[in-house]
mmCIF file of C-alpha atoms in Angstrom:
data_model
loop_
_atom_site.group_PDB
_atom_site.id
_atom_site.type_symbol
_atom_site.label_atom_id
_atom_site.label_comp_id
_atom_site.label_asym_id
_atom_site.label_seq_id
_atom_site.Cartn_x
_atom_site.Cartn_y
_atom_site.Cartn_z
ATOM 1 C CA MET A 1 -88.553 -317.609 -21.524
ATOM 2 C CA ARG A 2 -86.530 -320.063 -19.484
ATOM 3 C CA GLN A 3 -84.466 -319.992 -16.314
ATOM 4 C CA VAL A 4 -80.783 -320.954 -16.427
ATOM 5 C CA PRO A 5 -78.990 -321.900 -13.190
ATOM 6 C CA THR A 6 -75.969 -319.753 -12.347
ATOM 7 C CA GLU A 7 -72.761 -320.733 -10.634
ATOM 8 C CA GLY A 8 -73.892 -319.101 -7.413
ATOM 9 C CA GLY A 9 -77.027 -321.193 -7.233
ATOM 10 C CA GLY A 10 -79.301 -318.360 -8.339
ATOM 11 C CA SER A 11 -80.950 -317.988 -11.664
ATOM 12 C CA SER A 12 -81.021 -315.446 -14.492
ATOM 13 C CA ARG A 13 -83.774 -314.836 -17.020
ATOM 14 C CA THR A 14 -82.952 -314.950 -20.699
ATOM 15 C CA PHE A 15 -85.049 -314.479 -23.785
ATOM 16 C CA SER A 16 -84.817 -316.435 -26.994
ATOM 17 C CA SER A 17 -84.008 -314.641 -30.247
ATOM 18 C CA ARG A 18 -87.559 -315.478 -31.351
ATOM 19 C CA HIS A 19 -88.952 -313.235 -28.603
ATOM 20 C CA PHE A 20 -86.736 -310.335 -29.660
ATOM 21 C CA LEU A 21 -87.660 -310.727 -33.322
ATOM 22 C CA LYS A 22 -91.350 -310.793 -32.450
ATOM 23 C CA LEU A 23 -90.953 -307.625 -30.384
ATOM 24 C CA VAL A 24 -89.284 -305.881 -33.321
ATOM 25 C CA GLU A 25 -91.743 -307.170 -35.901
ATOM 26 C CA ASP A 26 -94.761 -306.164 -33.853
ATOM 27 C CA THR A 27 -93.982 -302.561 -34.799
ATOM 28 C CA GLY A 28 -95.290 -303.436 -38.259
ATOM 29 C CA LYS A 29 -92.234 -301.814 -39.877
ATOM 30 C CA VAL A 30 -89.761 -304.718 -40.066
ATOM 31 C CA GLY A 31 -89.753 -308.168 -41.648
ATOM 32 C CA PHE A 32 -87.186 -310.910 -42.236
ATOM 33 C CA TRP A 33 -86.548 -313.648 -44.779
ATOM 34 C CA SER A 34 -84.091 -316.479 -45.384
ATOM 35 C CA ALA A 35 -83.707 -318.831 -48.320
ATOM 36 C CA ASP A 36 -81.658 -321.401 -50.163
ATOM 37 C CA LEU A 37 -80.409 -319.377 -53.134
ATOM 38 C CA ARG A 38 -80.523 -322.428 -55.365
ATOM 39 C CA THR A 39 -84.314 -322.646 -55.090
ATOM 40 C CA GLU A 40 -87.186 -320.222 -55.631
ATOM 41 C CA ARG A 41 -88.869 -320.682 -52.247
ATOM 42 C CA LEU A 42 -88.038 -318.535 -49.241
ATOM 43 C CA ASP A 43 -89.094 -318.429 -45.607
ATOM 44 C CA ALA A 44 -90.702 -315.122 -44.621
ATOM 45 C CA SER A 45 -91.520 -313.848 -41.151
ATOM 46 C CA LEU A 46 -94.976 -312.632 -40.153
ATOM 47 C CA GLY A 47 -93.615 -309.094 -40.161
ATOM 48 C CA LEU A 48 -92.628 -309.395 -43.813
ATOM 49 C CA TYR A 49 -96.057 -310.765 -44.719
ATOM 50 C CA ARG A 50 -97.622 -307.717 -43.018
ATOM 51 C CA ILE A 51 -95.398 -305.302 -44.949
ATOM 52 C CA LEU A 52 -96.177 -307.019 -48.252
ATOM 53 C CA GLY A 53 -99.897 -307.226 -47.461
ATOM 54 C CA LEU A 54 -99.970 -311.003 -47.939
ATOM 55 C CA ASP A 55 -101.720 -313.846 -46.156
ATOM 56 C CA PRO A 56 -99.160 -315.792 -44.054
ATOM 57 C CA ALA A 57 -100.540 -318.977 -45.621
ATOM 58 C CA PHE A 58 -99.259 -317.817 -49.009
ATOM 59 C CA GLU A 59 -96.054 -319.543 -50.150
ATOM 60 C CA MET A 60 -93.508 -316.848 -50.921
ATOM 61 C CA THR A 61 -91.109 -317.168 -53.846
ATOM 62 C CA PHE A 62 -88.374 -314.952 -55.216
ATOM 63 C CA GLY A 63 -90.288 -314.476 -58.438
ATOM 64 C CA PHE A 64 -93.457 -313.293 -56.718
ATOM 65 C CA GLY A 65 -91.488 -310.858 -54.580
ATOM 66 C CA LEU A 66 -89.821 -309.348 -57.645
ATOM 67 C CA ASP A 67 -93.186 -309.056 -59.408
ATOM 68 C CA MET A 68 -94.421 -306.854 -56.539
ATOM 69 C CA ILE A 69 -91.828 -304.169 -57.327
ATOM 70 C CA HIS A 70 -93.452 -301.033 -58.736
ATOM 71 C CA PRO A 71 -93.350 -301.034 -62.574
ATOM 72 C CA GLU A 72 -91.321 -297.787 -62.627
ATOM 73 C CA ASP A 73 -88.737 -299.323 -60.251
ATOM 74 C CA GLN A 74 -88.545 -302.724 -61.980
ATOM 75 C CA PRO A 75 -85.694 -301.863 -64.379
ATOM 76 C CA ALA A 76 -83.372 -300.800 -61.560
ATOM 77 C CA HIS A 77 -84.273 -303.378 -58.908
ATOM 78 C CA ARG A 78 -85.445 -306.605 -60.513
ATOM 79 C CA ASP A 79 -81.848 -307.919 -60.508
ATOM 80 C CA GLN A 80 -81.638 -308.329 -56.712
ATOM 81 C CA ILE A 81 -81.803 -312.139 -56.579
ATOM 82 C CA ALA A 82 -79.277 -312.404 -59.407
ATOM 83 C CA VAL A 83 -76.955 -310.086 -57.471
ATOM 84 C CA LEU A 84 -77.260 -312.243 -54.354
ATOM 85 C CA ARG A 85 -76.627 -315.418 -56.309
ATOM 86 C CA SER A 86 -73.429 -313.814 -57.615
ATOM 87 C CA GLY A 87 -72.265 -313.480 -54.013
ATOM 88 C CA GLN A 88 -72.825 -309.736 -53.567
ATOM 89 C CA PRO A 89 -74.860 -308.147 -50.746
ATOM 90 C CA ILE A 90 -77.590 -305.665 -51.605
ATOM 91 C CA SER A 91 -79.079 -302.547 -50.059
ATOM 92 C CA ARG A 92 -81.944 -301.101 -52.073
ATOM 93 C CA GLU A 93 -84.856 -298.732 -51.545
ATOM 94 C CA PHE A 94 -87.852 -298.993 -53.857
ATOM 95 C CA ARG A 95 -91.626 -299.139 -54.106
ATOM 96 C CA ILE A 96 -93.866 -302.184 -54.087
ATOM 97 C CA VAL A 97 -97.494 -302.594 -55.141
ATOM 98 C CA ARG A 98 -99.414 -304.825 -52.738
ATOM 99 C CA PRO A 99 -102.316 -307.066 -53.765
ATOM 100 C CA ASP A 100 -104.817 -304.426 -52.583
ATOM 101 C CA ARG A 101 -103.117 -301.964 -55.045
ATOM 102 C CA THR A 102 -101.661 -299.792 -52.290
ATOM 103 C CA GLN A 103 -98.053 -298.668 -52.638
ATOM 104 C CA ARG A 104 -95.352 -298.855 -49.986
ATOM 105 C CA TRP A 105 -91.716 -297.804 -49.900
ATOM 106 C CA ILE A 106 -89.381 -300.480 -48.561
ATOM 107 C CA LEU A 107 -85.688 -300.623 -47.693
ATOM 108 C CA HIS A 108 -84.155 -304.045 -48.366
ATOM 109 C CA HIS A 109 -80.824 -305.208 -46.914
ATOM 110 C CA ALA A 110 -79.605 -308.740 -47.691
ATOM 111 C CA GLU A 111 -76.441 -310.777 -47.176
ATOM 112 C CA VAL A 112 -75.055 -313.983 -48.712
ATOM 113 C CA ILE A 113 -73.734 -317.040 -46.864
ATOM 114 C CA LEU A 114 -71.182 -319.176 -48.714
ATOM 115 C CA GLY A 115 -71.421 -322.960 -48.736
ATOM 116 C CA PRO A 116 -68.584 -325.459 -48.095
ATOM 117 C CA ASP A 117 -67.625 -325.149 -51.746
ATOM 118 C CA GLY A 118 -67.135 -321.379 -51.373
ATOM 119 C CA LEU A 119 -70.112 -320.589 -53.545
ATOM 120 C CA PRO A 120 -73.205 -318.577 -52.545
ATOM 121 C CA SER A 121 -75.550 -320.944 -50.772
ATOM 122 C CA GLN A 122 -77.889 -319.161 -48.379
ATOM 123 C CA GLY A 123 -79.374 -315.690 -48.314
ATOM 124 C CA MET A 124 -80.969 -313.716 -45.541
ATOM 125 C CA GLY A 125 -82.489 -310.280 -45.526
ATOM 126 C CA VAL A 126 -84.333 -307.663 -43.557
ATOM 127 C CA VAL A 127 -87.042 -305.425 -44.996
ATOM 128 C CA PHE A 128 -88.078 -302.063 -43.498
ATOM 129 C CA ASP A 129 -91.288 -300.224 -44.339
ATOM 130 C CA VAL A 130 -90.057 -296.633 -44.881
ATOM 131 C CA THR A 131 -93.251 -295.238 -46.385
ATOM 132 C CA GLU A 132 -93.792 -292.707 -43.582
ATOM 133 C CA ARG A 133 -90.305 -291.269 -44.104
ATOM 134 C CA HIS A 134 -90.946 -290.862 -47.818
ATOM 135 C CA ASP A 135 -94.346 -289.281 -47.172
ATOM 136 C CA ALA A 136 -92.764 -286.812 -44.762
ATOM 137 C CA MET A 137 -90.005 -286.037 -47.263
ATOM 138 C CA ASN A 138 -92.534 -285.533 -50.060
ATOM 139 C CA ALA A 139 -94.581 -283.198 -47.856
ATOM 140 C CA LEU A 140 -91.440 -281.211 -47.053
ATOM 141 C CA MET A 141 -90.482 -281.010 -50.720
ATOM 142 C CA GLN A 142 -94.008 -279.910 -51.585
ATOM 143 C CA ARG A 143 -93.800 -277.046 -49.069
ATOM 144 C CA HIS A 144 -90.357 -276.174 -50.424
ATOM 145 C CA ASP A 145 -91.663 -276.128 -54.000
ATOM 146 C CA ARG A 146 -94.620 -273.956 -52.972
ATOM 147 C CA LEU A 147 -92.285 -271.497 -51.254
ATOM 148 C CA ASN A 148 -90.008 -271.374 -54.295
ATOM 149 C CA ALA A 149 -92.986 -270.779 -56.579
ATOM 150 C CA LEU A 150 -94.228 -267.963 -54.335
ATOM 151 C CA ILE A 151 -90.792 -266.346 -54.199
ATOM 152 C CA ALA A 152 -90.387 -266.643 -57.964
ATOM 153 C CA ALA A 153 -93.782 -264.989 -58.477
ATOM 154 C CA THR A 154 -93.320 -262.124 -56.015
ATOM 155 C CA ALA A 155 -89.627 -261.493 -55.392
ATOM 156 C CA SER A 156 -86.637 -260.617 -57.511
ATOM 157 C CA VAL A 157 -84.129 -261.708 -54.877
ATOM 158 C CA PHE A 158 -84.149 -264.316 -52.121
ATOM 159 C CA TRP A 159 -81.212 -263.957 -49.775
ATOM 160 C CA VAL A 160 -79.652 -265.736 -46.798
ATOM 161 C CA ASN A 161 -77.247 -263.950 -44.451
ATOM 162 C CA LYS A 162 -75.082 -265.261 -41.639
ATOM 163 C CA ALA A 163 -76.031 -264.843 -37.986
ATOM 164 C CA ASN A 164 -73.868 -261.698 -37.774
ATOM 165 C CA GLY A 165 -75.716 -260.157 -40.720
ATOM 166 C CA GLU A 166 -73.004 -260.626 -43.338
ATOM 167 C CA PRO A 167 -73.986 -261.996 -46.760
ATOM 168 C CA SER A 168 -74.022 -265.752 -47.212
ATOM 169 C CA GLU A 169 -76.113 -267.069 -50.099
ATOM 170 C CA MET A 170 -77.135 -264.278 -52.478
ATOM 171 C CA PRO A 171 -76.812 -265.566 -56.070
ATOM 172 C CA GLN A 172 -79.922 -263.659 -57.164
ATOM 173 C CA TRP A 173 -78.524 -260.425 -55.704
ATOM 174 C CA MET A 174 -75.327 -261.009 -57.676
ATOM 175 C CA ALA A 175 -77.364 -261.559 -60.849
ATOM 176 C CA LEU A 176 -79.458 -258.431 -60.182
ATOM 177 C CA THR A 177 -76.567 -256.100 -59.413
ATOM 178 C CA GLY A 178 -73.644 -257.673 -61.241
ATOM 179 C CA GLN A 179 -71.640 -257.723 -57.996
ATOM 180 C CA THR A 180 -69.257 -260.604 -57.425
ATOM 181 C CA HIS A 181 -69.309 -262.709 -54.269
ATOM 182 C CA ALA A 182 -66.211 -260.901 -53.013
ATOM 183 C CA GLN A 183 -67.637 -257.435 -53.746
ATOM 184 C CA MET A 184 -70.791 -257.959 -51.678
ATOM 185 C CA GLN A 185 -69.036 -259.335 -48.577
ATOM 186 C CA GLY A 186 -69.202 -257.416 -45.310
ATOM 187 C CA LEU A 187 -71.126 -254.264 -46.158
ATOM 188 C CA GLY A 188 -69.985 -254.321 -49.766
ATOM 189 C CA TRP A 189 -73.562 -255.020 -50.912
ATOM 190 C CA LEU A 190 -74.359 -251.430 -49.924
ATOM 191 C CA ASP A 191 -72.235 -250.244 -52.857
ATOM 192 C CA ALA A 192 -75.109 -251.314 -55.105
ATOM 193 C CA ILE A 193 -77.547 -249.086 -53.168
ATOM 194 C CA HIS A 194 -78.219 -245.524 -54.321
ATOM 195 C CA PRO A 195 -75.935 -243.111 -52.394
ATOM 196 C CA GLU A 196 -78.945 -241.179 -51.045
ATOM 197 C CA ASP A 197 -80.476 -244.375 -49.647
ATOM 198 C CA ARG A 198 -77.282 -245.966 -48.360
ATOM 199 C CA ALA A 199 -77.053 -244.503 -44.833
ATOM 200 C CA ARG A 200 -80.732 -245.154 -44.120
ATOM 201 C CA THR A 201 -80.477 -248.714 -45.450
ATOM 202 C CA GLN A 202 -77.365 -249.482 -43.415
ATOM 203 C CA ALA A 203 -78.919 -248.061 -40.241
ATOM 204 C CA ALA A 204 -82.102 -250.092 -40.703
ATOM 205 C CA TRP A 205 -80.161 -253.298 -41.303
ATOM 206 C CA MET A 206 -77.716 -252.828 -38.420
ATOM 207 C CA THR A 207 -80.583 -251.989 -36.048
ATOM 208 C CA ALA A 208 -82.430 -255.163 -37.059
ATOM 209 C CA VAL A 209 -79.316 -257.291 -36.551
ATOM 210 C CA GLU A 210 -78.463 -255.658 -33.212
ATOM 211 C CA HIS A 211 -81.949 -256.092 -31.788
ATOM 212 C CA THR A 212 -82.859 -259.384 -33.554
ATOM 213 C CA GLU A 213 -85.908 -257.808 -35.161
ATOM 214 C CA PRO A 214 -87.559 -258.084 -38.580
ATOM 215 C CA TYR A 215 -86.044 -255.893 -41.272
ATOM 216 C CA ASN A 216 -88.185 -253.852 -43.667
ATOM 217 C CA THR A 217 -86.980 -250.929 -45.760
ATOM 218 C CA ASP A 218 -87.061 -249.509 -49.282
ATOM 219 C CA TYR A 219 -84.082 -248.530 -51.405
ATOM 220 C CA ARG A 220 -82.927 -248.056 -54.968
ATOM 221 C CA VAL A 221 -80.614 -250.678 -56.433
ATOM 222 C CA LEU A 222 -78.176 -250.067 -59.257
ATOM 223 C CA CYS A 223 -79.054 -253.038 -61.457
ATOM 224 C CA ALA A 224 -76.634 -254.787 -63.782
ATOM 225 C CA ASP A 225 -78.118 -252.929 -66.763
ATOM 226 C CA GLY A 226 -77.108 -249.568 -65.232
ATOM 227 C CA ILE A 227 -80.613 -248.504 -64.141
ATOM 228 C CA TYR A 228 -81.645 -247.690 -60.581
ATOM 229 C CA ARG A 229 -84.853 -249.448 -59.500
ATOM 230 C CA TRP A 230 -86.820 -249.352 -56.254
ATOM 231 C CA PHE A 231 -87.050 -252.485 -54.099
ATOM 232 C CA ASN A 232 -88.660 -253.286 -50.774
ATOM 233 C CA ALA A 233 -86.273 -255.429 -48.729
ATOM 234 C CA ARG A 234 -87.728 -257.621 -45.995
ATOM 235 C CA GLY A 235 -85.963 -260.083 -43.740
ATOM 236 C CA ALA A 236 -86.270 -261.934 -40.460
ATOM 237 C CA PRO A 237 -83.948 -263.886 -38.162
ATOM 238 C CA VAL A 238 -84.125 -267.677 -38.021
ATOM 239 C CA LEU A 239 -83.592 -268.629 -34.382
ATOM 240 C CA ASN A 240 -82.074 -271.641 -32.684
ATOM 241 C CA ARG A 241 -83.930 -273.260 -29.820
ATOM 242 C CA ASP A 242 -81.877 -271.252 -27.314
ATOM 243 C CA GLY A 243 -83.006 -267.990 -28.926
ATOM 244 C CA SER A 244 -79.718 -267.259 -30.686
ATOM 245 C CA VAL A 245 -79.734 -266.334 -34.362
ATOM 246 C CA ARG A 246 -78.876 -269.146 -36.771
ATOM 247 C CA GLU A 247 -79.207 -267.080 -39.946
ATOM 248 C CA TRP A 248 -81.203 -264.333 -41.635
ATOM 249 C CA VAL A 249 -83.522 -264.887 -44.584
ATOM 250 C CA GLY A 250 -85.266 -262.318 -46.711
ATOM 251 C CA VAL A 251 -86.491 -261.130 -50.076
ATOM 252 C CA CYS A 252 -86.212 -258.029 -52.243
ATOM 253 C CA LEU A 253 -89.561 -257.167 -53.837
ATOM 254 C CA LYS A 254 -89.953 -255.020 -56.919
ATOM 255 C CA MET A 255 -91.775 -251.732 -56.273
ATOM 256 C CA PRO A 256 -93.502 -250.351 -59.355
ATOM 257 C CA GLY A 257 -94.651 -246.739 -59.116
ATOM 258 C CA ARG A 258 -93.613 -244.835 -56.015
ATOM 259 C CA SER A 259 -91.770 -245.906 -52.879
ATOM 260 C CA ARG A 260 -93.047 -245.339 -49.385
ATOM 261 C CA TYR A 261 -90.448 -242.559 -49.076
ATOM 262 C CA GLY A 262 -92.319 -240.583 -51.711
ATOM 263 C CA ALA A 263 -89.784 -240.906 -54.539
ATOM 264 C CA PRO A 264 -90.824 -242.130 -57.980
ATOM 265 C CA THR A 265 -89.093 -245.202 -59.335
ATOM 266 C CA ALA A 266 -86.406 -244.788 -61.924
ATOM 267 C CA GLY A 267 -87.490 -244.888 -65.527
ATOM 268 C CA THR A 268 -85.542 -246.218 -68.430
ATOM 269 C CA ASP A 269 -82.614 -243.831 -68.070
ATOM 270 C CA ALA A 270 -79.729 -244.656 -65.744
ATOM 271 C CA SER A 271 -79.840 -241.383 -63.808
ATOM 272 C CA PRO A 272 -81.454 -241.707 -60.374
ATOM 273 C CA LYS A 273 -84.542 -239.690 -59.598
ATOM 274 C CA PRO A 274 -84.268 -237.893 -56.232
ATOM 275 C CA PRO A 275 -86.741 -238.742 -53.462
ATOM 276 C CA ALA A 276 -89.410 -236.174 -52.721
ATOM 277 C CA ALA A 277 -88.865 -234.056 -49.664
ATOM 278 C CA PRO A 278 -90.530 -235.360 -46.498
ATOM 279 C CA VAL A 279 -93.643 -233.632 -45.204
ATOM 280 C CA SER A 280 -92.655 -230.303 -43.661
ATOM 281 C CA VAL A 281 -93.812 -229.006 -40.325
ATOM 282 C CA ALA A 282 -95.352 -226.002 -42.029
ATOM 283 C CA SER A 283 -97.599 -228.173 -44.187
ATOM 284 C CA THR A 284 -99.097 -229.888 -41.133
ATOM 285 C CA GLY A 285 -98.986 -227.086 -38.634
ATOM 286 C CA GLU A 286 -97.432 -229.382 -36.019
ATOM 287 C CA GLU A 287 -93.968 -229.464 -34.550
ATOM 288 C CA LEU A 288 -92.030 -232.714 -34.701
ATOM 289 C CA PRO A 289 -90.741 -234.222 -31.436
ATOM 290 C CA THR A 290 -87.011 -234.513 -30.856
ATOM 291 C CA PRO A 291 -85.218 -237.709 -29.785
ATOM 292 C CA GLY A 292 -84.901 -236.315 -26.257
ATOM 293 C CA GLN A 293 -88.619 -235.533 -26.065
ATOM 294 C CA ILE A 294 -89.572 -239.042 -27.184
ATOM 295 C CA ARG A 295 -87.292 -240.665 -24.593
ATOM 296 C CA ALA A 296 -88.535 -238.366 -21.841
ATOM 297 C CA ALA A 297 -92.176 -238.892 -22.804
ATOM 298 C CA ARG A 298 -91.789 -242.662 -22.678
ATOM 299 C CA GLY A 299 -90.207 -242.352 -19.258
ATOM 300 C CA LEU A 300 -93.034 -240.097 -18.037
ATOM 301 C CA THR A 301 -95.759 -242.463 -19.226
ATOM 302 C CA GLY A 302 -93.925 -245.678 -18.348
ATOM 303 C CA MET A 303 -94.413 -246.974 -21.887
ATOM 304 C CA SER A 304 -91.944 -249.541 -23.162
ATOM 305 C CA LYS A 305 -90.691 -249.404 -26.726
ATOM 306 C CA ASP A 306 -92.963 -252.321 -27.550
ATOM 307 C CA ASP A 307 -95.950 -250.434 -26.106
ATOM 308 C CA LEU A 308 -95.172 -247.260 -28.036
ATOM 309 C CA ALA A 309 -94.469 -249.178 -31.231
ATOM 310 C CA ALA A 310 -97.868 -250.852 -31.025
ATOM 311 C CA ALA A 311 -99.674 -247.597 -30.172
ATOM 312 C CA SER A 312 -98.054 -245.608 -32.982
ATOM 313 C CA LYS A 313 -97.944 -248.491 -35.482
ATOM 314 C CA VAL A 314 -94.218 -248.214 -36.127
ATOM 315 C CA SER A 315 -91.509 -250.829 -35.594
ATOM 316 C CA VAL A 316 -89.291 -250.998 -32.515
ATOM 317 C CA SER A 317 -86.255 -250.620 -34.781
ATOM 318 C CA THR A 318 -87.732 -247.331 -36.056
ATOM 319 C CA LEU A 319 -88.199 -246.134 -32.472
ATOM 320 C CA ASN A 320 -84.577 -246.978 -31.749
ATOM 321 C CA ARG A 321 -83.536 -244.660 -34.571
ATOM 322 C CA LEU A 322 -85.999 -241.918 -33.534
ATOM 323 C CA GLU A 323 -84.577 -241.880 -30.010
ATOM 324 C CA ASP A 324 -80.957 -241.840 -31.173
ATOM 325 C CA PRO A 325 -79.786 -238.226 -31.617
ATOM 326 C CA ALA A 326 -76.647 -239.460 -33.402
ATOM 327 C CA SER A 327 -78.579 -241.324 -36.068
ATOM 328 C CA SER A 328 -77.668 -240.223 -39.594
ATOM 329 C CA VAL A 329 -81.050 -241.290 -40.912
ATOM 330 C CA ARG A 330 -83.594 -238.492 -41.230
ATOM 331 C CA PRO A 331 -86.952 -239.792 -39.943
ATOM 332 C CA ARG A 332 -90.106 -239.241 -41.924
ATOM 333 C CA ALA A 333 -92.467 -236.562 -40.659
ATOM 334 C CA ASP A 334 -95.498 -238.857 -40.659
ATOM 335 C CA THR A 335 -93.639 -241.356 -38.479
ATOM 336 C CA LEU A 336 -92.671 -238.681 -35.934
ATOM 337 C CA LEU A 337 -96.225 -237.341 -35.870
ATOM 338 C CA ALA A 338 -97.622 -240.842 -35.304
ATOM 339 C CA VAL A 339 -95.291 -241.282 -32.322
ATOM 340 C CA ARG A 340 -96.177 -237.826 -30.975
ATOM 341 C CA ARG A 341 -99.910 -238.508 -31.159
ATOM 342 C CA ALA A 342 -99.540 -241.880 -29.454
ATOM 343 C CA LEU A 343 -97.671 -240.246 -26.565
ATOM 344 C CA GLU A 344 -100.215 -237.437 -26.366
ATOM 345 C CA ARG A 345 -102.988 -239.997 -26.056
ATOM 346 C CA ALA A 346 -101.026 -241.479 -23.170
ATOM 347 C CA GLY A 347 -101.137 -238.126 -21.320
ATOM 348 C CA VAL A 348 -98.079 -236.166 -22.503
ATOM 349 C CA GLU A 349 -98.070 -232.561 -23.748
ATOM 350 C CA PHE A 350 -95.176 -231.523 -25.970
ATOM 351 C CA ILE A 351 -93.752 -228.049 -25.400
ATOM 352 C CA PHE A 352 -92.220 -226.010 -28.226
ATOM 353 C CA GLU A 353 -91.592 -222.542 -26.801
ATOM 354 C CA PRO A 354 -89.602 -220.111 -28.986
ATOM 355 C CA GLY A 355 -86.084 -219.568 -27.700
ATOM 356 C CA SER A 356 -86.166 -222.515 -25.279
ATOM 357 C CA LYS A 357 -85.325 -226.190 -25.472
ATOM 358 C CA PRO A 358 -88.252 -228.439 -26.509
ATOM 359 C CA GLY A 359 -89.737 -230.281 -23.550
ATOM 360 C CA ILE A 360 -92.728 -232.253 -22.248
ATOM 361 C CA ARG A 361 -95.163 -232.181 -19.366
ATOM 362 C CA GLU A 362 -98.191 -234.086 -18.168
ATOM 363 C CA ALA A 363 -101.317 -233.021 -19.980
#
């Protein structure tokens, strides 16, 4: 550092380029070199010696530097000095093997300076150690490969929908159903769902999208071979940092045997097999609560939907449908009974008097 007088009699502090280079090189990730391209010897900075794992007393040459390139990368990158001597700059990323047998990824940028005769004379370059970036990328790819392997082993379809719930990337759905990209747009994908499952499926999906909640339902899909098969569809929103939905991701899982709605899966014939009737009130001896009773009971107990969902072990989206008298989806009896029992434990008595409107009161 030195002081330089200014016109006003004061002084200003300046730093030499050597100080700046040292500051950069002290990160251990950057090194520099310069050389006369007509010779083998080059001048390397301390930062470059650190990256290469060499003793600063070692005399660096172009040949030694090229020999350090990983054997698998040699064919593509051993020509770098020849390229510079031809007058062309280079920008390469490759592996090196240091004397201690450790491997590093480096990014090499170099430029050529022409001599008075217009021919390449001097070269200078900067080397970055980018090993950490490659390690992070490899770790990410490994997680991605693991996820793909898991999906391939468990799911028939992996799907991505837009933030508004409309289909985006669904190539596996198209292969499963035979639908084209245009046919599945909007709610067109529902055309591949069994007619008896369509209203329930649409209601479950729209409720999940409206309330930004996980999606989980079963339905029969008309596959490309003309056979209906049961699938469990599960999805969840991917959120931005501000809480808004960026996209939806999900899977469709094959369901051998019976679905949770009590219907057997389709066999080898193309005709759908109807779902079994839900549990009747007569078979349990208990009345099922109405949407109005559930809403009133929650109000009486002060339970939120989240509280009731946790107590009855049903989803909030299911509660939304149970409390909606206009819903076209017929709820399952076991779900309604689970909600009723949870509210009864909270101190509500349900009233079902013949000839009068169902009601509630404190137990």
